[in-house]
Coordinates of N, CA and C in Angstrom, one line a residue:
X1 N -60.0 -12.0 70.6 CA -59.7 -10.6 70.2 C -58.4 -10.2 70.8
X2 N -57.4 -9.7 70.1 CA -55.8 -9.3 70.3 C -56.0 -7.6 70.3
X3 N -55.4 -7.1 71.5 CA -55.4 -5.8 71.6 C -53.5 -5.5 71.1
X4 N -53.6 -4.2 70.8 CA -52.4 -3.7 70.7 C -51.6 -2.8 71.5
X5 N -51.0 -3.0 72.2 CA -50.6 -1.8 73.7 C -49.4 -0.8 73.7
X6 N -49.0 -1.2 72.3 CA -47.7 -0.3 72.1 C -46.9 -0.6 71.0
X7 N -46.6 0.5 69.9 CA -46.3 0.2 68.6 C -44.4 1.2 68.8
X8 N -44.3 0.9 67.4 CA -42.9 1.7 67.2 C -42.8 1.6 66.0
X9 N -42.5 3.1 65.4 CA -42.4 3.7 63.7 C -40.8 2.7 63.7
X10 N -41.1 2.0 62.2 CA -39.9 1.7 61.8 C -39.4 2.6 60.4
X11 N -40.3 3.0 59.4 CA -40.2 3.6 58.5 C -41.4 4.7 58.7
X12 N -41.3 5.8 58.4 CA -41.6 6.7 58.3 C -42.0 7.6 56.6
X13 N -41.2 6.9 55.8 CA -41.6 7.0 54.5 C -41.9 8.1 54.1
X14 N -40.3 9.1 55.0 CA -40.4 10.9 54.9 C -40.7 11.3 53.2
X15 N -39.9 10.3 52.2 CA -39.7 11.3 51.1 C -41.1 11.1 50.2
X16 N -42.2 10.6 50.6 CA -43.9 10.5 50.2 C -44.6 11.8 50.3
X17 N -44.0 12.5 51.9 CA -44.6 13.4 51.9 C -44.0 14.4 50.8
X18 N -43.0 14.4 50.6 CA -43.0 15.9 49.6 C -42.7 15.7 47.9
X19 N -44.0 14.6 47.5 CA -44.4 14.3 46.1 C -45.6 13.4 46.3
X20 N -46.6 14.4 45.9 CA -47.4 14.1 45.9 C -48.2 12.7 44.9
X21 N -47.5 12.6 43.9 CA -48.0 11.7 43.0 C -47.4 10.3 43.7
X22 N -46.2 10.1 44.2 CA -46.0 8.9 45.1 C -46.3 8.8 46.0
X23 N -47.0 10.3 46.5 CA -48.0 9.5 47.8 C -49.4 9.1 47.5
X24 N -50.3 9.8 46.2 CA -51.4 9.5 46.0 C -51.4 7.9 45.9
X25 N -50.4 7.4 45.1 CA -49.9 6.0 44.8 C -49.9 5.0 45.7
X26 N -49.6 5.6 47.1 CA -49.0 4.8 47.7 C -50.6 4.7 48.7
X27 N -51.1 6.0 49.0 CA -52.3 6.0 49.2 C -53.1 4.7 48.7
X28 N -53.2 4.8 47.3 CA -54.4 3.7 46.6 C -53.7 2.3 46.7
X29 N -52.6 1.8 47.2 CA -52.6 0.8 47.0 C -52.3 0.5 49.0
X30 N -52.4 1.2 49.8 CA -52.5 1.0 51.4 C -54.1 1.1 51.2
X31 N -54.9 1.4 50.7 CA -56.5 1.3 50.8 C -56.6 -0.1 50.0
X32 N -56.2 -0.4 49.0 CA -56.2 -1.6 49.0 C -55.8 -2.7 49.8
X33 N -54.2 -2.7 50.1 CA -54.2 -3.7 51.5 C -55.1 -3.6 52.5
X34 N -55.5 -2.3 52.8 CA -56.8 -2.6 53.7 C -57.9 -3.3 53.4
X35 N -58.5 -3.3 52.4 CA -59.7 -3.9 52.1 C -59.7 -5.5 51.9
X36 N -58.4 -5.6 51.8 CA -58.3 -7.0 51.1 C -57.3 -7.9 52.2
X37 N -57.2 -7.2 53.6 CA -56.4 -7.7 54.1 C -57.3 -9.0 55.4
X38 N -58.1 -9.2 54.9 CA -58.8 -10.1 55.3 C -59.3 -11.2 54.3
X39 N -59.1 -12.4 55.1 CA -58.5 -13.3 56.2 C -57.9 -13.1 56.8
X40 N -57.1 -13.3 57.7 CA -55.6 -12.6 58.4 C -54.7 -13.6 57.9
X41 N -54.8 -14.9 57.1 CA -53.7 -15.6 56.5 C -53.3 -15.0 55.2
X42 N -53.7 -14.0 54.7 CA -53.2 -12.8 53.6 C -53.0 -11.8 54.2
X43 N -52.9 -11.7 55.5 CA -52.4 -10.3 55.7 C -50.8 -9.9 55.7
X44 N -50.1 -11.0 56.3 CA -48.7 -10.6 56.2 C -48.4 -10.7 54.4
X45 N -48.3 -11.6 54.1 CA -47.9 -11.2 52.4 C -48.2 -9.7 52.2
X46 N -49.8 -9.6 52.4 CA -50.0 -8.4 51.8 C -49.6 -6.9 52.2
X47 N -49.0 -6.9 53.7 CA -48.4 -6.2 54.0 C -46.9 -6.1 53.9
X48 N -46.4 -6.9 53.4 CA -45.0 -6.9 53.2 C -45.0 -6.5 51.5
X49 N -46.3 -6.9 50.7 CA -46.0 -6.3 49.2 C -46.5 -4.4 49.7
X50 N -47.1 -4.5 50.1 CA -47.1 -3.5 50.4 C -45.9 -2.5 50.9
X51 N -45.5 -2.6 52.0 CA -44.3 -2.2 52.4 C -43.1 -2.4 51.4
X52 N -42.9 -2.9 50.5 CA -41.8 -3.1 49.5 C -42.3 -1.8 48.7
X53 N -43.8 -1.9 48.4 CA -44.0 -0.7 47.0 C -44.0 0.6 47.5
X54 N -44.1 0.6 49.3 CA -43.3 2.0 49.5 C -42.2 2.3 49.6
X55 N -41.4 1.8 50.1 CA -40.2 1.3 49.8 C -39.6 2.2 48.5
X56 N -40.1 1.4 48.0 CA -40.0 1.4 46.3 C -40.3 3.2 46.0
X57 N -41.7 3.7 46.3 CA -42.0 4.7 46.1 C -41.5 5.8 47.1
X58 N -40.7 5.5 48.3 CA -40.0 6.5 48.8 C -38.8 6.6 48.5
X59 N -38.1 5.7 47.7 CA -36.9 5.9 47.4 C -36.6 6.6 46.1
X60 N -38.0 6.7 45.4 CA -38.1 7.6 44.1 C -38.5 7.1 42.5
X61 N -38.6 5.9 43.2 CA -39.6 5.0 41.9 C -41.0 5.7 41.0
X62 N -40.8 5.7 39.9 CA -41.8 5.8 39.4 C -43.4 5.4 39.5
X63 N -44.1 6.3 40.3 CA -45.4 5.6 40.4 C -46.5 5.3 39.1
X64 N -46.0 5.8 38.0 CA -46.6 5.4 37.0 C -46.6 4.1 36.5
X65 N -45.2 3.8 36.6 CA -45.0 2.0 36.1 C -44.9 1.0 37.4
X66 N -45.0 1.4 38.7 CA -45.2 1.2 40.0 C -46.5 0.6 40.4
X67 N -47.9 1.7 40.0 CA -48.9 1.1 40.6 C -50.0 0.0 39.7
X68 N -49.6 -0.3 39.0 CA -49.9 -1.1 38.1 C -49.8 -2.8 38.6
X69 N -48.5 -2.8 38.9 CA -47.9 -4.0 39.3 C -48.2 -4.4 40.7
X70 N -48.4 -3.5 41.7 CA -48.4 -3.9 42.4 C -49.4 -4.0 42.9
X71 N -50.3 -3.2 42.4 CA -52.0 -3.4 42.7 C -52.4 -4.4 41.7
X72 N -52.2 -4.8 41.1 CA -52.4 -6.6 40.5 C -51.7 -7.7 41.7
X73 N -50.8 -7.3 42.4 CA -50.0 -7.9 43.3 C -50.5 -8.5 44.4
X74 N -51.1 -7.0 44.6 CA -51.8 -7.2 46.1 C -53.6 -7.8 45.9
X75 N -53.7 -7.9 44.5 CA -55.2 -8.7 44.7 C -55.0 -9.8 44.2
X76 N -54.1 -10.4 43.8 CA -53.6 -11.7 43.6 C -53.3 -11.9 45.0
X77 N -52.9 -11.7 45.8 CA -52.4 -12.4 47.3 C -53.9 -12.4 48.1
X78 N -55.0 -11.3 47.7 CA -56.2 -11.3 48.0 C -57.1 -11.9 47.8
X79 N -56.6 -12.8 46.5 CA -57.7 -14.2 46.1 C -58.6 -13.2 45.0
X80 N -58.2 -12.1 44.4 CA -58.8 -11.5 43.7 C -58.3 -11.3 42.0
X81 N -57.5 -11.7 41.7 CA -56.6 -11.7 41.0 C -57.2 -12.1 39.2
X82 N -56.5 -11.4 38.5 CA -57.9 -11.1 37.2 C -56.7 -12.3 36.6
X83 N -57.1 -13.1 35.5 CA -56.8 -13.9 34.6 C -56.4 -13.3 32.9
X84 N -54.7 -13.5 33.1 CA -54.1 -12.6 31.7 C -53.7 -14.0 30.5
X85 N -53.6 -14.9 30.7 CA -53.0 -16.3 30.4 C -54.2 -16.4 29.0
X86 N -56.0 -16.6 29.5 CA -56.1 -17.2 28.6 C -57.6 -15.9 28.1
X87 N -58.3 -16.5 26.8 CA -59.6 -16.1 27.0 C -60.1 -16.3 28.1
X88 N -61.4 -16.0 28.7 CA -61.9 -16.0 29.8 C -63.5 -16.9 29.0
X89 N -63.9 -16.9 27.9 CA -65.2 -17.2 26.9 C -64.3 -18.6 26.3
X90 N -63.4 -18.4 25.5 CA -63.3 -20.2 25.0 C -61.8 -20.6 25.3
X91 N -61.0 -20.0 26.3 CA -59.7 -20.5 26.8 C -58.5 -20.5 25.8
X92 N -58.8 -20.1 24.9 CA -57.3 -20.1 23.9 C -56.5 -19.0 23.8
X93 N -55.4 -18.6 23.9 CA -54.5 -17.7 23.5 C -55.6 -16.7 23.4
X94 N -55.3 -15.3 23.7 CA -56.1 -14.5 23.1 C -55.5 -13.7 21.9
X95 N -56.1 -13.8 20.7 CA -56.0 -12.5 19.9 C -56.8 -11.1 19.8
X96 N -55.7 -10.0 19.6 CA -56.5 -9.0 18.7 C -57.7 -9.2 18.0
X97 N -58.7 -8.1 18.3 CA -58.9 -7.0 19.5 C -59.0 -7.9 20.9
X98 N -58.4 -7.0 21.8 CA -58.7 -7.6 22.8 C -59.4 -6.7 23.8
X99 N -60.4 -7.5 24.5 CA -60.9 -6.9 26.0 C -60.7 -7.3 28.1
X100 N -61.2 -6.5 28.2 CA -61.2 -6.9 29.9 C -62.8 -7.2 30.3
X101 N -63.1 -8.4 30.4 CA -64.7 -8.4 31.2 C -64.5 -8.2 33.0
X102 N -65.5 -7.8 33.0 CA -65.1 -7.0 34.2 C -65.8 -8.2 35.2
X103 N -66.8 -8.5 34.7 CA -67.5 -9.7 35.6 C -67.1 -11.0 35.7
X104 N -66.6 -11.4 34.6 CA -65.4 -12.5 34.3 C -64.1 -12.4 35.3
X105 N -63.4 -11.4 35.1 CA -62.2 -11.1 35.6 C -61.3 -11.4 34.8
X106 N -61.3 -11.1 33.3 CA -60.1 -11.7 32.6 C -60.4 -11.2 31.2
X107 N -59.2 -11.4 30.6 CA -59.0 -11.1 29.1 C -60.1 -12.0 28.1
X108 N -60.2 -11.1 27.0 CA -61.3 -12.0 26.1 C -61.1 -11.4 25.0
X109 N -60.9 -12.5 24.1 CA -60.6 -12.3 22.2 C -61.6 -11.2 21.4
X110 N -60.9 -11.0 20.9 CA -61.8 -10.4 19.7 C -63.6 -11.2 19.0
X111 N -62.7 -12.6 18.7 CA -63.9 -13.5 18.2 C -65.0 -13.5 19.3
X112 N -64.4 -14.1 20.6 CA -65.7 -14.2 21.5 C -66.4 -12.8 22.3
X113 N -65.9 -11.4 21.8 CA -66.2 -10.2 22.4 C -67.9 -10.1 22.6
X114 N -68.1 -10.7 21.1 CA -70.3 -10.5 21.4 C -70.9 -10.9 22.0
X115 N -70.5 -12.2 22.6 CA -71.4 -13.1 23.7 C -70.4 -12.8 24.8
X116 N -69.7 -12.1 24.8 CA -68.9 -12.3 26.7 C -69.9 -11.3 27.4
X117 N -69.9 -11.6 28.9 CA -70.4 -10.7 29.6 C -69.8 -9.4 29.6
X118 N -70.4 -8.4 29.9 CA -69.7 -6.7 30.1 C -70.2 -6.6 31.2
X119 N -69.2 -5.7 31.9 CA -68.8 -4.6 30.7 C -67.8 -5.0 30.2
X120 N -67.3 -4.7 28.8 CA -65.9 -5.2 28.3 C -65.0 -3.8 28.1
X121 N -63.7 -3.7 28.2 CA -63.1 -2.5 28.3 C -62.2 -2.8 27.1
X122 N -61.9 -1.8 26.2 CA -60.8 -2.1 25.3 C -59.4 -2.7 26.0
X123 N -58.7 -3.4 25.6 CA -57.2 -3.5 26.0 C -56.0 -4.0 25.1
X124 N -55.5 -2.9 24.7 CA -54.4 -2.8 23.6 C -53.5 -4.0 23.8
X125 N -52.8 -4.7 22.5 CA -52.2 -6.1 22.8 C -50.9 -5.4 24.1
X126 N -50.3 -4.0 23.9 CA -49.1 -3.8 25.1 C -49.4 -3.6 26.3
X127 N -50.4 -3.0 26.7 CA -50.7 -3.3 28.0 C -51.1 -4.8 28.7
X128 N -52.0 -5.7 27.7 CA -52.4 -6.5 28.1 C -51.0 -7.9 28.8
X129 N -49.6 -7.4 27.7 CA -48.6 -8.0 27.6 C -47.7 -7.7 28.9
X130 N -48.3 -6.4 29.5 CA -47.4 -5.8 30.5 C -48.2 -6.5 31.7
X131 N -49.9 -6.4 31.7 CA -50.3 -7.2 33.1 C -50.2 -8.5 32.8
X132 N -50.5 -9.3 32.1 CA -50.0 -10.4 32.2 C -48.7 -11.0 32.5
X133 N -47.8 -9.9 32.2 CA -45.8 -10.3 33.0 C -46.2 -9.7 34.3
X134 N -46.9 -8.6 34.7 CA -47.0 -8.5 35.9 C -47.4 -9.5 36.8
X135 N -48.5 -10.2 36.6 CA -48.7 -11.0 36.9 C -48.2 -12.1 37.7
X136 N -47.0 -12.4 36.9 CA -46.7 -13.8 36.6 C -45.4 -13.7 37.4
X137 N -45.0 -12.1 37.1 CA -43.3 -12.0 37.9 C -43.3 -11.9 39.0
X138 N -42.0 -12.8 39.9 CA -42.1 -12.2 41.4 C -41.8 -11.1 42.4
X139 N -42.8 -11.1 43.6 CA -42.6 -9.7 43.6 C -41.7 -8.8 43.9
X140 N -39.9 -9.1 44.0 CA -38.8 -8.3 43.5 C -38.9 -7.9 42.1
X141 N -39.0 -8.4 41.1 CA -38.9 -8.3 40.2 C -40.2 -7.2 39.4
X142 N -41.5 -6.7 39.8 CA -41.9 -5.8 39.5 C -41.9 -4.4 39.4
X143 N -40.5 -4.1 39.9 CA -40.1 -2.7 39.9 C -39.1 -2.5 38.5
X144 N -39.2 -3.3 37.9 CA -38.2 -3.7 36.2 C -39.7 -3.2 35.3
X145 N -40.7 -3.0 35.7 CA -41.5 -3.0 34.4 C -41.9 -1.7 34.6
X146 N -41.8 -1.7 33.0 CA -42.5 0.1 32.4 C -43.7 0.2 32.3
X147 N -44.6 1.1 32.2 CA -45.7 1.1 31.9 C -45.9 3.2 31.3
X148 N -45.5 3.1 29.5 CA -46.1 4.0 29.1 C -47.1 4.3 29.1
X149 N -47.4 6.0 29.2 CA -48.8 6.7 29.8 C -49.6 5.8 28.8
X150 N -49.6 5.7 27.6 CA -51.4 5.3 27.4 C -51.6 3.2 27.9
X151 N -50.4 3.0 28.4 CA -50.6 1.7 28.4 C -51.0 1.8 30.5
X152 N -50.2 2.3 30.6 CA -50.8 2.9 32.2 C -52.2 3.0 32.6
X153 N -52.5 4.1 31.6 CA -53.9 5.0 31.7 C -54.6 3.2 31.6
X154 N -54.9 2.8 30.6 CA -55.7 1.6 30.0 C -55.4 0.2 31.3
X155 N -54.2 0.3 32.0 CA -54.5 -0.8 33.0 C -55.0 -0.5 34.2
X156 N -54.3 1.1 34.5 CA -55.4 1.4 35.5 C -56.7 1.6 35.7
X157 N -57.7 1.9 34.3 CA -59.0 2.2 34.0 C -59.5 0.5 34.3
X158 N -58.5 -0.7 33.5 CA -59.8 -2.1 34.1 C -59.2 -2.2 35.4
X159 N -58.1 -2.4 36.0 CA -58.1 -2.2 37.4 C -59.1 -1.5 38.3
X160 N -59.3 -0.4 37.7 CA -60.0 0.2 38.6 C -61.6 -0.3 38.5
X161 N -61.9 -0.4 37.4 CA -63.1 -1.1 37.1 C -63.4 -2.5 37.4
X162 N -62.5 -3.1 37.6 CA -62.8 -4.7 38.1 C -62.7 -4.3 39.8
X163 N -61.9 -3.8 40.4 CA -61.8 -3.3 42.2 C -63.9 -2.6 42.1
X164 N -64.0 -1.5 41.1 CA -65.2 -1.3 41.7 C -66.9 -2.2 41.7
X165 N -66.1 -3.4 40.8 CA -66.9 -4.3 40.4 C -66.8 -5.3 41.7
X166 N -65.7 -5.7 42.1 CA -66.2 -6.4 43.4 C -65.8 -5.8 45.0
X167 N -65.7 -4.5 44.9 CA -65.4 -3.6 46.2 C -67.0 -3.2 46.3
X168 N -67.8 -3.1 45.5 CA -69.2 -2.4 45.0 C -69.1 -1.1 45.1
X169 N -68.0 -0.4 45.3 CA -67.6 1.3 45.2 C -65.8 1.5 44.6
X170 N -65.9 2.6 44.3 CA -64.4 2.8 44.3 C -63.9 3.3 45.5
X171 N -61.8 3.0 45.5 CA -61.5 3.6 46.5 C -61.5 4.9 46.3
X172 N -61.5 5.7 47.9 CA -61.2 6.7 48.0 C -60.5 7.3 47.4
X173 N -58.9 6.9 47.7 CA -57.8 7.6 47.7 C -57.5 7.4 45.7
X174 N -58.6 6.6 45.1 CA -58.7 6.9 43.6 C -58.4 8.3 43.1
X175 N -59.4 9.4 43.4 CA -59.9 10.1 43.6 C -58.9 10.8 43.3
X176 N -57.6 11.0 44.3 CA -56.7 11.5 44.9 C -55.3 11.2 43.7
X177 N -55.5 10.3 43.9 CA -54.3 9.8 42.2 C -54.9 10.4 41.5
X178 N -55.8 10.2 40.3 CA -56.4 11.4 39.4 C -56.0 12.5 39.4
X179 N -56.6 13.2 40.5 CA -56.0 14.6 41.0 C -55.1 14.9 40.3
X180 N -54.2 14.1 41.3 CA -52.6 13.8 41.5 C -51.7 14.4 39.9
X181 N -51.7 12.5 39.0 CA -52.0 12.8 37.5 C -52.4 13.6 36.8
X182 N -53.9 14.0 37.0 CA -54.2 15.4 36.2 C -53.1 16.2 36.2
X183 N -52.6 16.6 37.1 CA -52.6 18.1 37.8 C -50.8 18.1 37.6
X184 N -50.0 17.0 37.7 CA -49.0 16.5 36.3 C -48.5 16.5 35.3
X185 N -49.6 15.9 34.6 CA -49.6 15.4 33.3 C -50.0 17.0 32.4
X186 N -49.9 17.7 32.8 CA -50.4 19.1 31.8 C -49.3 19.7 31.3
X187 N -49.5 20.6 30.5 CA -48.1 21.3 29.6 C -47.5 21.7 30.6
X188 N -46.0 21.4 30.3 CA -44.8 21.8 31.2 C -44.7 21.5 32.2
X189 N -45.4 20.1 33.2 CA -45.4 19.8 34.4 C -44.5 18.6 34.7
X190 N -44.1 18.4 33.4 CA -42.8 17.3 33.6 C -41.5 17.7 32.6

Protein backbone atom coordinates (compact mmCIF):
# COMPACT_ATOMS: atom_id res chain seq x y z
CA UNK A 1 0.00 0.00 0.00
CA UNK A 2 1.73 3.54 -1.21
CA UNK A 3 0.48 6.55 0.74
CA UNK A 4 0.70 10.02 -0.81
CA UNK A 5 2.11 12.82 1.59
CA UNK A 6 2.28 15.73 -0.52
CA UNK A 7 1.20 16.74 -4.06
CA UNK A 8 1.79 20.04 -6.29
CA UNK A 9 -0.78 21.61 -8.99
CA UNK A 10 1.11 21.56 -12.24
CA UNK A 11 -1.81 22.49 -14.45
CA UNK A 12 -4.74 23.91 -13.23
CA UNK A 13 -6.67 23.80 -16.55
CA UNK A 14 -8.08 27.58 -15.64
CA UNK A 15 -9.73 27.99 -19.14
CA UNK A 16 -12.32 24.57 -18.38
CA UNK A 17 -13.73 26.45 -15.84
CA UNK A 18 -15.32 29.23 -17.92
CA UNK A 19 -16.86 26.78 -20.86
CA UNK A 20 -18.84 24.62 -19.84
CA UNK A 21 -19.10 22.19 -22.75
CA UNK A 22 -15.09 21.62 -22.50
CA UNK A 23 -15.45 20.90 -19.11
CA UNK A 24 -18.45 18.60 -19.29
CA UNK A 25 -15.98 16.90 -21.88
CA UNK A 26 -13.30 16.73 -20.03
CA UNK A 27 -15.41 15.58 -17.07
CA UNK A 28 -16.60 12.31 -19.14
CA UNK A 29 -13.43 11.37 -20.25
CA UNK A 30 -11.44 11.96 -16.40
CA UNK A 31 -14.47 9.48 -15.16
CA UNK A 32 -13.33 7.36 -17.64
CA UNK A 33 -9.59 7.31 -16.86
CA UNK A 34 -10.89 6.57 -13.61
CA UNK A 35 -12.71 3.59 -14.10
CA UNK A 36 -10.38 2.15 -16.38
CA UNK A 37 -7.32 3.05 -14.79
CA UNK A 38 -6.83 -0.18 -13.37
CA UNK A 39 -4.25 -2.40 -13.52
CA UNK A 40 -1.84 0.23 -12.60
CA UNK A 41 0.33 -0.84 -15.77
CA UNK A 42 -2.46 1.28 -17.76
CA UNK A 43 -2.46 3.86 -15.68
CA UNK A 44 0.29 6.11 -16.76
CA UNK A 45 -0.62 5.87 -20.53
CA UNK A 46 -3.96 6.53 -19.50
CA UNK A 47 -3.21 9.36 -17.66
CA UNK A 48 -0.99 11.04 -19.91
CA UNK A 49 -3.89 10.51 -22.84
CA UNK A 50 -5.74 11.97 -20.61
CA UNK A 51 -3.78 15.04 -19.65
CA UNK A 52 -3.06 15.74 -23.49
CA UNK A 53 -7.11 15.85 -24.09
CA UNK A 54 -7.13 18.56 -21.48
CA UNK A 55 -4.51 20.11 -22.69
CA UNK A 56 -6.12 20.02 -25.82
CA UNK A 57 -9.50 21.20 -24.32
CA UNK A 58 -8.06 24.01 -22.29
CA UNK A 59 -6.43 25.55 -24.95
CA UNK A 60 -9.78 25.72 -26.89
CA UNK A 61 -10.20 22.64 -28.92
CA UNK A 62 -13.24 21.61 -30.01
CA UNK A 63 -14.96 19.13 -27.63
CA UNK A 64 -17.26 17.94 -30.25
CA UNK A 65 -14.59 16.40 -32.55
CA UNK A 66 -12.32 15.94 -29.29
CA UNK A 67 -14.38 13.54 -27.31
CA UNK A 68 -14.86 10.95 -29.64
CA UNK A 69 -11.29 10.22 -30.15
CA UNK A 70 -10.20 10.21 -27.24
CA UNK A 71 -12.59 8.20 -25.35
CA UNK A 72 -11.90 5.42 -28.00
CA UNK A 73 -8.29 6.28 -26.88
CA UNK A 74 -8.50 5.82 -23.49
CA UNK A 75 -10.45 2.35 -23.68
CA UNK A 76 -8.14 1.06 -26.13
CA UNK A 77 -5.24 1.62 -23.56
CA UNK A 78 -7.96 0.00 -21.13
CA UNK A 79 -8.00 -3.29 -22.88
CA UNK A 80 -11.51 -2.24 -23.88
CA UNK A 81 -11.26 -1.10 -27.22
CA UNK A 82 -14.22 -1.82 -29.82
CA UNK A 83 -13.13 -3.36 -33.28
CA UNK A 84 -13.59 -0.91 -36.53
CA UNK A 85 -11.23 -3.09 -39.11
CA UNK A 86 -13.54 -5.96 -39.67
CA UNK A 87 -17.21 -7.52 -39.37
CA UNK A 88 -17.41 -8.72 -35.95
CA UNK A 89 -20.15 -12.06 -37.50
CA UNK A 90 -17.98 -13.13 -40.67
CA UNK A 91 -14.68 -10.87 -40.65
CA UNK A 92 -14.79 -9.22 -44.02
CA UNK A 93 -14.70 -5.60 -44.94
CA UNK A 94 -17.79 -4.30 -43.74
CA UNK A 95 -20.47 -3.02 -46.10
CA UNK A 96 -23.52 -0.77 -46.05
CA UNK A 97 -25.90 -0.80 -43.81
CA UNK A 98 -23.74 -0.90 -41.15
CA UNK A 99 -24.09 -1.50 -37.33
CA UNK A 100 -22.41 -1.39 -33.79
CA UNK A 101 -23.08 -4.75 -31.60
CA UNK A 102 -22.75 -3.68 -28.40
CA UNK A 103 -22.04 -7.21 -26.93
CA UNK A 104 -19.56 -8.08 -29.69
CA UNK A 105 -17.75 -4.77 -29.52
CA UNK A 106 -17.47 -4.08 -33.15
CA UNK A 107 -18.80 -3.22 -36.43
CA UNK A 108 -21.23 -5.61 -38.38
CA UNK A 109 -22.48 -5.68 -42.16
CA UNK A 110 -25.49 -5.27 -43.41
CA UNK A 111 -25.69 -9.09 -44.67
CA UNK A 112 -24.83 -10.57 -41.25
CA UNK A 113 -27.19 -7.81 -39.16
CA UNK A 114 -30.04 -10.79 -38.46
CA UNK A 115 -28.07 -13.29 -36.68
CA UNK A 116 -25.55 -10.81 -34.85
CA UNK A 117 -26.09 -10.40 -31.28
CA UNK A 118 -27.78 -6.87 -30.05
CA UNK A 119 -28.23 -4.63 -29.34
CA UNK A 120 -27.19 -3.41 -32.79
CA UNK A 121 -27.03 0.49 -33.21
CA UNK A 122 -27.30 2.05 -36.62
CA UNK A 123 -23.77 3.45 -37.89
CA UNK A 124 -23.63 5.60 -40.91
CA UNK A 125 -20.53 4.50 -43.37
CA UNK A 126 -18.91 8.44 -42.09
CA UNK A 127 -18.87 8.02 -38.68
CA UNK A 128 -17.89 4.48 -38.81
CA UNK A 129 -14.84 5.86 -41.11
CA UNK A 130 -14.03 8.55 -38.51
CA UNK A 131 -13.82 5.79 -35.46
CA UNK A 132 -12.12 3.47 -37.23
CA UNK A 133 -9.08 6.39 -38.21
CA UNK A 134 -9.53 7.18 -34.68
CA UNK A 135 -8.65 4.23 -33.78
CA UNK A 136 -5.77 3.48 -35.62
CA UNK A 137 -4.09 7.16 -35.33
CA UNK A 138 -1.61 8.09 -32.82
CA UNK A 139 -2.39 9.78 -30.06
CA UNK A 140 -0.86 13.38 -31.34
CA UNK A 141 -2.46 13.01 -34.12
CA UNK A 142 -6.26 12.88 -32.93
CA UNK A 143 -6.86 16.38 -32.47
CA UNK A 144 -6.72 16.60 -36.76
CA UNK A 145 -10.11 14.78 -36.75
CA UNK A 146 -13.61 16.29 -37.30
CA UNK A 147 -16.53 14.92 -36.19
CA UNK A 148 -19.86 16.61 -37.64
CA UNK A 149 -22.80 16.93 -35.27
CA UNK A 150 -24.77 13.92 -36.69
CA UNK A 151 -21.62 11.89 -37.11
CA UNK A 152 -20.61 12.92 -33.40
CA UNK A 153 -24.15 12.39 -32.00
CA UNK A 154 -24.02 8.52 -33.65
CA UNK A 155 -20.37 7.78 -32.13
CA UNK A 156 -21.12 9.11 -29.05
CA UNK A 157 -24.62 7.19 -28.70
CA UNK A 158 -22.46 3.42 -29.38
CA UNK A 159 -19.71 4.71 -27.26
CA UNK A 160 -21.81 5.38 -24.74
CA UNK A 161 -23.76 2.26 -25.18
CA UNK A 162 -20.85 -0.13 -25.38
CA UNK A 163 -19.13 1.83 -21.84
CA UNK A 164 -22.75 1.08 -20.30
CA UNK A 165 -22.62 -2.44 -21.59
CA UNK A 166 -19.42 -3.27 -19.85
CA UNK A 167 -19.34 -0.43 -16.89
CA UNK A 168 -23.07 -2.13 -16.11
CA UNK A 169 -24.15 1.75 -15.65
CA UNK A 170 -23.44 4.94 -17.28
CA UNK A 171 -21.02 7.56 -16.33
CA UNK A 172 -22.02 10.23 -14.35
CA UNK A 173 -20.55 13.08 -15.72
CA UNK A 174 -22.69 11.63 -19.18
CA UNK A 175 -25.40 13.28 -17.85
CA UNK A 176 -23.55 16.47 -17.57
CA UNK A 177 -22.30 16.62 -21.36
CA UNK A 178 -25.93 16.19 -22.55
CA UNK A 179 -26.87 18.98 -20.45
CA UNK A 180 -24.03 20.70 -21.69
CA UNK A 181 -24.89 19.96 -25.64
CA UNK A 182 -28.53 20.35 -25.17
CA UNK A 183 -28.35 23.60 -23.74
CA UNK A 184 -25.80 24.67 -26.94
CA UNK A 185 -26.99 23.19 -29.60
CA UNK A 186 -30.46 25.27 -29.68
CA UNK A 187 -31.36 28.35 -31.87
CA UNK A 188 -28.89 30.94 -31.74
CA UNK A 189 -26.44 29.33 -29.23
CA UNK A 190 -23.62 29.09 -31.61
Amino acid sequence: LEFLQQGELINSFSNLRRDLRRLAAAAVLAELAGELSTPPETTGAIFRTLNQALEHLDAGADPDSLLPPFLLHILQLGGYGPRWESCRECGREPAPPLYFSVPRGGVVCGACSRGAAGPLLPLNPGAWKLLRLAATLPLEKLTRLRFPPSQRDQSLAVIQNFLRHHLGRNLKSWAFWEKMTRATSGPGSR
